[in-house]
Amino acid sequence: MTAADSPASSPDLATAASDLRMATFRLARRLRAQRAVDAMSDAQFAVLAALTVHGGHTPGELADRERVSAPSMNRTVNCLEESGYITRTPDAVDRRKVNIALTDEGRAVVEETTRRRDSWLEGALASLTDAERAVLAQAAEVMREVAAR
């Protein structure tokens, strides 16, 4: 069997990959539209969500986690700080470092956005059959596995 004949390069697999990519992007776009602060960018919300899940970070650690440049993260952090969603405090050990943490207002934005997104998705799932919901539950498990690779 040649590489061209392998299942990994078959046209059916390529079509399935493209279909899954497009469906995933469309669903993600619909979910991202459900947010507590309309003016907040996806990058800004991603920083708030990362701080919620992983706790305080330095700007450099946030940049690494979000896979953006340090200057880009600085702009995002500045905007979030000006809006009152995060605080910066000097590191107790190394005064050259700054630690970024969520404020109560930032935490509330994450909680409300999560609530809205879950509510929207729950409404969408309610219109499906039990069999369709079971397929999506299986797909979610497989997608988690694929994303972890």
Coordinates of N, CA, C and O in Angstrom, one line a residue:
M1 N 0.8 -1.2 0.0 CA 0.0 0.0 0.0 C 0.9 1.2 0.0 O 1.8 1.4 0.8
T2 N 0.6 2.2 -0.9 CA 1.4 3.4 -1.0 C 0.8 4.4 0.0 O -0.3 4.3 0.4
A3 N 1.6 5.5 0.2 CA 1.0 6.6 1.0 C -0.2 7.2 0.4 O -1.1 7.6 1.1
A4 N -0.3 7.2 -0.9 CA -1.5 7.8 -1.6 C -2.7 6.9 -1.3 O -3.8 7.4 -1.4
D5 N -2.5 5.6 -1.1 CA -3.6 4.7 -0.9 C -4.0 4.5 0.6 O -5.0 3.9 0.9
S6 N -3.2 5.1 1.5 CA -3.5 4.9 2.9 C -4.8 5.7 3.3 O -5.2 6.7 2.6
P7 N -5.5 5.2 4.3 CA -6.8 5.8 4.7 C -6.6 7.2 5.1 O -7.5 8.1 5.0
A8 N -5.4 7.6 5.6 CA -5.1 8.9 6.1 C -5.2 10.0 5.0 O -5.4 11.1 5.2
S9 N -5.0 9.5 3.7 CA -4.9 10.5 2.6 C -6.1 10.3 1.7 O -6.1 10.9 0.6
S10 N -7.1 9.5 2.0 CA -8.2 9.3 1.2 C -9.1 10.5 1.0 O -9.2 11.3 2.0
P11 N -9.7 10.7 -0.1 CA -10.6 11.9 -0.3 C -11.7 11.9 0.7 O -12.1 13.0 1.1
D12 N -12.2 10.7 1.0 CA -13.3 10.7 2.0 C -12.9 11.3 3.3 O -13.7 12.0 4.0
L13 N -11.7 10.9 3.8 CA -11.2 11.4 5.0 C -10.9 12.9 5.0 O -11.2 13.7 5.9
A14 N -10.4 13.4 3.8 CA -10.2 14.8 3.6 C -11.5 15.6 3.7 O -11.6 16.6 4.3
T15 N -12.5 15.0 3.1 CA -13.8 15.7 3.1 C -14.4 15.7 4.5 O -15.0 16.7 4.9
A16 N -14.3 14.6 5.2 CA -14.8 14.5 6.6 C -14.0 15.5 7.4 O -14.7 16.2 8.3
A17 N -12.7 15.6 7.3 CA -12.0 16.6 8.0 C -12.4 18.0 7.8 O -12.6 18.8 8.7
S18 N -12.6 18.3 6.5 CA -13.1 19.7 6.1 C -14.5 20.0 6.7 O -14.7 21.0 7.2
D19 N -15.4 19.0 6.6 CA -16.7 19.2 7.1 C -16.7 19.4 8.6 O -17.4 20.2 9.1
L20 N -15.9 18.6 9.3 CA -15.8 18.7 10.8 C -15.2 20.1 11.2 O -15.7 20.7 12.1
R21 N -14.2 20.5 10.4 CA -13.5 21.8 10.7 C -14.6 22.9 10.5 O -14.7 23.8 11.4
M22 N -15.3 22.9 9.5 CA -16.3 24.0 9.2 C -17.4 23.9 10.2 O -17.8 25.0 10.7
A23 N -17.9 22.8 10.6 CA -19.0 22.7 11.6 C -18.5 23.1 12.9 O -19.2 23.9 13.7
T24 N -17.2 22.8 13.3 CA -16.7 23.2 14.6 C -16.5 24.7 14.6 O -16.9 25.4 15.6
F25 N -16.0 25.3 13.5 CA -15.9 26.8 13.5 C -17.2 27.5 13.6 O -17.3 28.5 14.2
R26 N -18.2 27.0 12.9 CA -19.5 27.6 12.9 C -20.1 27.6 14.3 O -20.7 28.5 14.8
L27 N -20.0 26.4 14.9 CA -20.5 26.3 16.3 C -19.8 27.2 17.3 O -20.4 27.9 18.1
A28 N -18.4 27.2 17.1 CA -17.6 28.1 18.0 C -18.0 29.5 17.8 O -18.1 30.3 18.8
R29 N -18.2 29.9 16.5 CA -18.6 31.3 16.3 C -20.0 31.7 17.0 O -20.1 32.7 17.6
R30 N -20.9 30.7 16.9 CA -22.2 30.9 17.5 C -22.1 31.0 19.0 O -22.7 31.9 19.7
L31 N -21.2 30.2 19.6 CA -21.0 30.2 21.1 C -20.3 31.5 21.5 O -20.6 32.1 22.5
R32 N -19.3 31.9 20.7 CA -18.6 33.2 21.0 C -19.5 34.4 21.0 O -19.2 35.3 21.7
A33 N -20.5 34.3 20.2 CA -21.5 35.5 20.1 C -22.2 35.6 21.4 O -22.8 36.7 21.7
Q34 N -22.3 34.6 22.2 CA -23.0 34.6 23.5 C -22.0 35.1 24.6 O -21.3 34.3 25.2
R35 N -22.0 36.4 24.8 CA -21.0 36.9 25.8 C -21.6 38.0 26.6 O -22.6 38.6 26.2
A36 N -21.1 38.2 27.8 CA -21.6 39.1 28.8 C -21.3 40.6 28.4 O -22.0 41.5 28.7
V37 N -20.1 40.8 27.7 CA -19.7 42.1 27.3 C -19.5 42.1 25.8 O -18.5 41.5 25.3
D38 N -20.4 42.7 25.1 CA -20.3 42.7 23.6 C -19.0 43.3 23.1 O -18.6 42.8 22.0
A39 N -18.5 44.3 23.7 CA -17.3 44.9 23.2 C -16.0 44.2 23.5 O -14.9 44.5 23.0
M40 N -16.1 43.1 24.3 CA -14.9 42.3 24.6 C -14.5 41.4 23.5 O -15.3 40.7 23.0
S41 N -13.2 41.4 23.2 CA -12.7 40.6 22.1 C -12.6 39.1 22.6 O -12.5 38.9 23.8
D42 N -12.5 38.2 21.6 CA -12.3 36.8 22.0 C -10.9 36.6 22.7 O -10.8 35.9 23.7
A43 N -9.9 37.4 22.3 CA -8.6 37.3 23.0 C -8.7 37.8 24.4 O -8.1 37.2 25.3
Q44 N -9.4 38.8 24.6 CA -9.6 39.3 26.0 C -10.3 38.3 26.9 O -9.9 38.1 28.0
F45 N -11.4 37.8 26.3 CA -12.1 36.8 27.1 C -11.3 35.5 27.4 O -11.3 35.0 28.5
A46 N -10.5 35.1 26.4 CA -9.6 34.0 26.6 C -8.6 34.2 27.8 O -8.4 33.3 28.5
V47 N -8.1 35.4 27.9 CA -7.3 35.7 29.0 C -8.0 35.6 30.4 O -7.5 35.0 31.3
L48 N -9.2 36.2 30.4 CA -10.0 36.1 31.6 C -10.3 34.6 32.0 O -10.3 34.2 33.1
A49 N -10.7 33.8 30.9 CA -11.0 32.4 31.2 C -9.7 31.7 31.6 O -9.8 30.8 32.5
A50 N -8.6 32.0 31.1 CA -7.3 31.3 31.5 C -7.0 31.6 33.0 O -6.6 30.8 33.7
L51 N -7.2 32.9 33.3 CA -7.0 33.3 34.7 C -8.0 32.6 35.7 O -7.7 32.2 36.8
T52 N -9.2 32.4 35.2 CA -10.2 31.7 36.0 C -9.8 30.3 36.2 O -9.9 29.8 37.3
V53 N -9.4 29.6 35.2 CA -9.1 28.2 35.3 C -7.7 27.9 35.9 O -7.6 27.0 36.7
H54 N -6.7 28.7 35.6 CA -5.3 28.4 36.0 C -4.8 29.4 37.0 O -3.6 29.2 37.4
G55 N -5.5 30.4 37.4 CA -5.0 31.3 38.4 C -4.1 32.4 37.8 O -4.0 32.5 36.6
G56 N -3.5 33.2 38.7 CA -2.7 34.3 38.3 C -1.5 33.9 37.5 O -1.0 32.8 37.6
H57 N -1.1 34.8 36.6 CA 0.0 34.6 35.7 C 0.8 35.9 35.5 O 0.2 36.9 35.8
T58 N 2.0 35.8 35.1 CA 2.7 37.0 34.6 C 2.2 37.2 33.2 O 1.7 36.3 32.5
P59 N 2.4 38.4 32.6 CA 2.1 38.7 31.2 C 2.8 37.7 30.3 O 2.2 37.2 29.3
G60 N 4.0 37.4 30.5 CA 4.8 36.5 29.7 C 4.2 35.1 29.7 O 4.1 34.4 28.7
E61 N 3.8 34.6 30.9 CA 3.1 33.3 31.0 C 1.8 33.3 30.2 O 1.5 32.3 29.6
L62 N 1.1 34.4 30.4 CA -0.2 34.5 29.6 C 0.0 34.4 28.1 O -0.7 33.8 27.4
A63 N 1.1 35.2 27.7 CA 1.4 35.2 26.2 C 1.7 33.8 25.7 O 1.3 33.4 24.7
D64 N 2.5 33.1 26.5 CA 2.9 31.7 26.2 C 1.6 30.8 26.1 O 1.4 30.0 25.2
R65 N 0.8 30.9 27.1 CA -0.4 30.1 27.2 C -1.3 30.3 26.1 O -1.9 29.4 25.5
E66 N -1.5 31.6 25.7 CA -2.4 32.0 24.6 C -1.7 32.0 23.2 O -2.4 32.3 22.2
R67 N -0.4 31.7 23.2 CA 0.3 31.6 22.0 C 0.3 32.9 21.2 O 0.0 32.9 20.0
V68 N 0.5 34.0 21.9 CA 0.6 35.3 21.2 C 1.9 36.0 21.6 O 2.6 35.5 22.6
S69 N 2.3 37.1 21.0 CA 3.5 37.8 21.3 C 3.3 38.5 22.6 O 2.2 38.9 23.0
A70 N 4.4 38.8 23.2 CA 4.4 39.6 24.5 C 3.8 41.0 24.3 O 3.0 41.4 25.1
P71 N 4.1 41.7 23.2 CA 3.5 43.0 23.0 C 2.0 42.9 22.8 O 1.2 43.7 23.3
S72 N 1.5 41.9 22.1 CA 0.1 41.7 21.9 C -0.6 41.4 23.3 O -1.7 42.0 23.6
M73 N 0.0 40.6 24.1 CA -0.5 40.3 25.4 C -0.5 41.5 26.3 O -1.5 41.8 27.0
N74 N 0.5 42.4 26.2 CA 0.5 43.6 26.9 C -0.7 44.5 26.6 O -1.3 45.1 27.5
R75 N -1.0 44.6 25.3 CA -2.1 45.4 24.9 C -3.4 44.8 25.4 O -4.3 45.6 25.9
T76 N -3.6 43.5 25.4 CA -4.8 42.9 25.9 C -4.9 43.1 27.4 O -5.9 43.5 27.9
V77 N -3.8 42.9 28.1 CA -3.8 43.1 29.6 C -4.1 44.6 29.9 O -4.8 44.9 30.9
N78 N -3.5 45.5 29.2 CA -3.8 46.9 29.5 C -5.2 47.2 29.3 O -5.8 47.9 30.2
C79 N -5.8 46.7 28.3 CA -7.3 47.0 28.1 C -8.1 46.4 29.2 O -9.1 47.0 29.7
L80 N -7.8 45.1 29.6 CA -8.5 44.5 30.6 C -8.4 45.2 32.0 O -9.3 45.3 32.8
E81 N -7.2 45.7 32.2 CA -6.9 46.4 33.4 C -7.7 47.8 33.4 O -8.4 48.1 34.5
E82 N -7.7 48.5 32.3 CA -8.4 49.7 32.2 C -9.9 49.5 32.4 O -10.6 50.4 33.0
S83 N -10.4 48.3 32.0 CA -11.9 48.0 32.2 C -12.2 47.5 33.5 O -13.4 47.3 33.8
G84 N -11.2 47.3 34.4 CA -11.4 46.8 35.7 C -11.6 45.3 35.9 O -12.1 44.8 36.9
Y85 N -11.2 44.5 34.9 CA -11.4 43.1 34.9 C -10.2 42.3 35.5 O -10.4 41.2 35.9
I86 N -9.0 43.0 35.5 CA -7.9 42.3 36.1 C -7.1 43.3 36.9 O -7.3 44.6 36.8
T87 N -6.2 42.8 37.7 CA -5.3 43.7 38.5 C -3.8 43.2 38.2 O -3.6 42.1 37.9
R88 N -2.9 44.2 38.3 CA -1.5 43.9 38.3 C -0.9 44.2 39.6 O -1.1 45.2 40.2
T89 N -0.1 43.2 40.1 CA 0.6 43.5 41.4 C 2.0 43.0 41.2 O 2.3 42.0 40.6
P90 N 3.0 43.8 41.8 CA 4.4 43.4 41.7 C 4.6 42.1 42.4 O 3.9 41.8 43.4
D91 N 5.5 41.3 41.9 CA 5.8 40.0 42.4 C 6.5 40.2 43.8 O 7.4 41.1 43.9
A92 N 6.2 39.4 44.8 CA 6.7 39.6 46.1 C 8.2 39.3 46.1 O 9.0 39.9 46.9
V93 N 8.6 38.4 45.3 CA 10.0 37.9 45.3 C 10.9 38.7 44.3 O 12.0 39.2 44.6
D94 N 10.4 38.9 43.1 CA 11.1 39.5 42.0 C 10.3 40.8 41.6 O 9.3 40.7 40.8
R95 N 10.7 41.9 42.1 CA 10.0 43.2 41.8 C 9.9 43.6 40.3 O 9.2 44.5 39.9
R96 N 10.8 42.9 39.5 CA 10.7 43.2 38.1 C 9.5 42.5 37.4 O 9.0 42.9 36.3
K97 N 8.9 41.5 38.1 CA 7.8 40.8 37.6 C 6.5 41.4 38.0 O 6.4 42.0 39.1
V98 N 5.5 41.2 37.2 CA 4.1 41.6 37.6 C 3.2 40.4 37.5 O 3.3 39.7 36.5
N99 N 2.3 40.3 38.5 CA 1.4 39.2 38.4 C 0.0 39.7 38.1 O -0.4 40.8 38.6
I100 N -0.7 39.0 37.2 CA -2.0 39.4 36.7 C -3.0 38.5 37.4 O -2.9 37.3 37.4
A101 N -4.1 39.1 37.9 CA -5.1 38.3 38.6 C -6.5 38.9 38.2 O -6.6 40.1 37.9
L102 N -7.5 38.1 38.3 CA -8.9 38.5 38.1 C -9.4 39.4 39.2 O -9.1 39.1 40.4
T103 N -10.2 40.4 38.8 CA -11.0 41.1 39.8 C -12.4 40.4 40.0 O -12.7 39.5 39.2
D104 N -13.2 40.8 40.9 CA -14.5 40.2 41.0 C -15.3 40.5 39.8 O -16.1 39.7 39.3
E105 N -15.1 41.7 39.2 CA -15.8 42.1 38.0 C -15.4 41.2 36.8 O -16.2 40.7 36.0
G106 N -14.1 40.9 36.7 CA -13.6 40.0 35.7 C -14.2 38.6 35.9 O -14.6 37.9 34.9
R107 N -14.2 38.1 37.1 CA -14.8 36.8 37.4 C -16.3 36.7 37.0 O -16.8 35.7 36.4
A108 N -17.0 37.8 37.3 CA -18.4 37.9 37.0 C -18.6 37.8 35.4 O -19.6 37.2 35.0
V109 N -17.8 38.5 34.7 CA -17.9 38.4 33.2 C -17.7 37.0 32.7 O -18.5 36.5 31.9
V110 N -16.7 36.3 33.3 CA -16.5 34.9 32.8 C -17.7 34.0 33.2 O -18.2 33.2 32.4
E111 N -18.2 34.2 34.4 CA -19.4 33.4 34.9 C -20.6 33.7 34.0 O -21.3 32.7 33.6
E112 N -20.9 35.0 33.7 CA -22.1 35.3 33.0 C -21.9 34.8 31.5 O -22.9 34.3 30.9
T113 N -20.7 35.0 30.9 CA -20.5 34.5 29.6 C -20.7 33.0 29.5 O -21.3 32.5 28.6
T114 N -20.1 32.3 30.5 CA -20.3 30.8 30.5 C -21.7 30.5 30.6 O -22.2 29.5 29.9
R115 N -22.5 31.1 31.5 CA -23.9 30.9 31.7 C -24.7 31.1 30.4 O -25.5 30.3 30.0
R116 N -24.4 32.2 29.7 CA -25.1 32.5 28.4 C -24.7 31.4 27.4 O -25.6 31.0 26.6
R117 N -23.5 31.0 27.3 CA -23.1 30.0 26.3 C -23.7 28.7 26.6 O -24.2 28.0 25.7
D118 N -23.7 28.3 27.8 CA -24.3 27.0 28.2 C -25.8 27.1 27.9 O -26.4 26.1 27.4
S119 N -26.5 28.2 28.2 CA -27.9 28.3 28.0 C -28.2 28.3 26.5 O -29.2 27.6 26.2
W120 N -27.5 28.9 25.7 CA -27.7 28.9 24.3 C -27.6 27.5 23.8 O -28.4 27.0 23.0
L121 N -26.5 26.8 24.2 CA -26.3 25.4 23.7 C -27.3 24.5 24.2 O -27.8 23.6 23.5
E122 N -27.8 24.7 25.5 CA -28.8 23.8 26.0 C -30.1 24.0 25.2 O -30.8 23.0 24.9
G123 N -30.4 25.2 24.8 CA -31.6 25.4 24.0 C -31.5 24.8 22.6 O -32.4 24.2 22.1
A124 N -30.3 24.8 22.0 CA -30.0 24.2 20.7 C -30.2 22.7 20.9 O -30.8 22.0 20.0
L125 N -29.6 22.1 22.0 CA -29.7 20.6 22.2 C -31.2 20.2 22.4 O -31.5 19.1 22.1
A126 N -32.0 21.1 23.0 CA -33.3 20.7 23.4 C -34.2 20.4 22.1 O -35.1 19.6 22.2
S127 N -33.8 21.0 21.0 CA -34.5 20.7 19.7 C -34.1 19.5 19.0 O -34.7 19.1 18.0
L128 N -33.1 18.8 19.5 CA -32.6 17.5 18.9 C -33.3 16.3 19.5 O -33.8 16.3 20.6
T129 N -33.2 15.2 18.8 CA -33.7 14.0 19.3 C -32.7 13.4 20.3 O -31.6 13.8 20.4
D130 N -33.2 12.4 21.1 CA -32.3 11.7 22.0 C -31.1 11.1 21.3 O -30.0 11.1 21.8
A131 N -31.4 10.5 20.1 CA -30.4 9.8 19.4 C -29.3 10.9 18.9 O -28.1 10.6 18.9
E132 N -29.8 12.0 18.4 CA -28.9 13.1 18.0 C -28.0 13.6 19.2 O -26.8 13.8 19.0
R133 N -28.6 13.8 20.3 CA -27.9 14.2 21.5 C -26.8 13.1 21.9 O -25.7 13.4 22.3
A134 N -27.2 11.9 21.8 CA -26.2 10.8 22.1 C -25.0 10.8 21.1 O -23.9 10.6 21.5
V135 N -25.3 11.1 19.9 CA -24.2 11.2 18.9 C -23.3 12.3 19.2 O -22.1 12.2 19.2
L136 N -23.9 13.5 19.6 CA -23.1 14.6 20.0 C -22.3 14.4 21.3 O -21.1 14.8 21.4
A137 N -22.8 13.6 22.2 CA -22.1 13.3 23.4 C -20.9 12.4 23.1 O -19.8 12.7 23.6
Q138 N -21.1 11.5 22.2 CA -19.9 10.7 21.7 C -18.9 11.5 21.0 O -17.7 11.4 21.2
A139 N -19.4 12.4 20.1 CA -18.5 13.3 19.4 C -17.7 14.2 20.3 O -16.5 14.4 20.1
A140 N -18.3 14.7 21.3 CA -17.6 15.5 22.3 C -16.5 14.8 22.9 O -15.4 15.3 23.1
E141 N -16.7 13.5 23.3 CA -15.6 12.7 23.9 C -14.5 12.5 22.9 O -13.3 12.7 23.2
V142 N -14.8 12.2 21.6 CA -13.8 12.0 20.6 C -13.0 13.4 20.3 O -11.8 13.4 20.2
M143 N -13.8 14.5 20.3 CA -13.1 15.8 20.1 C -12.2 16.1 21.2 O -11.1 16.7 20.9
R144 N -12.5 15.8 22.4 CA -11.6 16.1 23.5 C -10.3 15.3 23.3 O -9.2 15.8 23.6
E145 N -10.4 14.0 22.9 CA -9.3 13.2 22.7 C -8.4 13.7 21.6 O -7.2 13.8 21.7
V146 N -9.0 14.1 20.5 CA -8.3 14.7 19.3 C -7.6 16.0 19.7 O -6.4 16.2 19.4
A147 N -8.3 16.8 20.5 CA -7.7 18.1 20.9 C -6.5 17.9 21.9 O -5.6 18.8 21.9
A148 N -6.5 16.8 22.6 CA -5.4 16.6 23.6 C -4.1 16.0 22.9 O -3.1 16.0 23.6
R149 N -4.2 15.7 21.6 CA -3.0 15.2 20.9 C -2.0 16.2 20.6 O -2.2 17.3 20.4

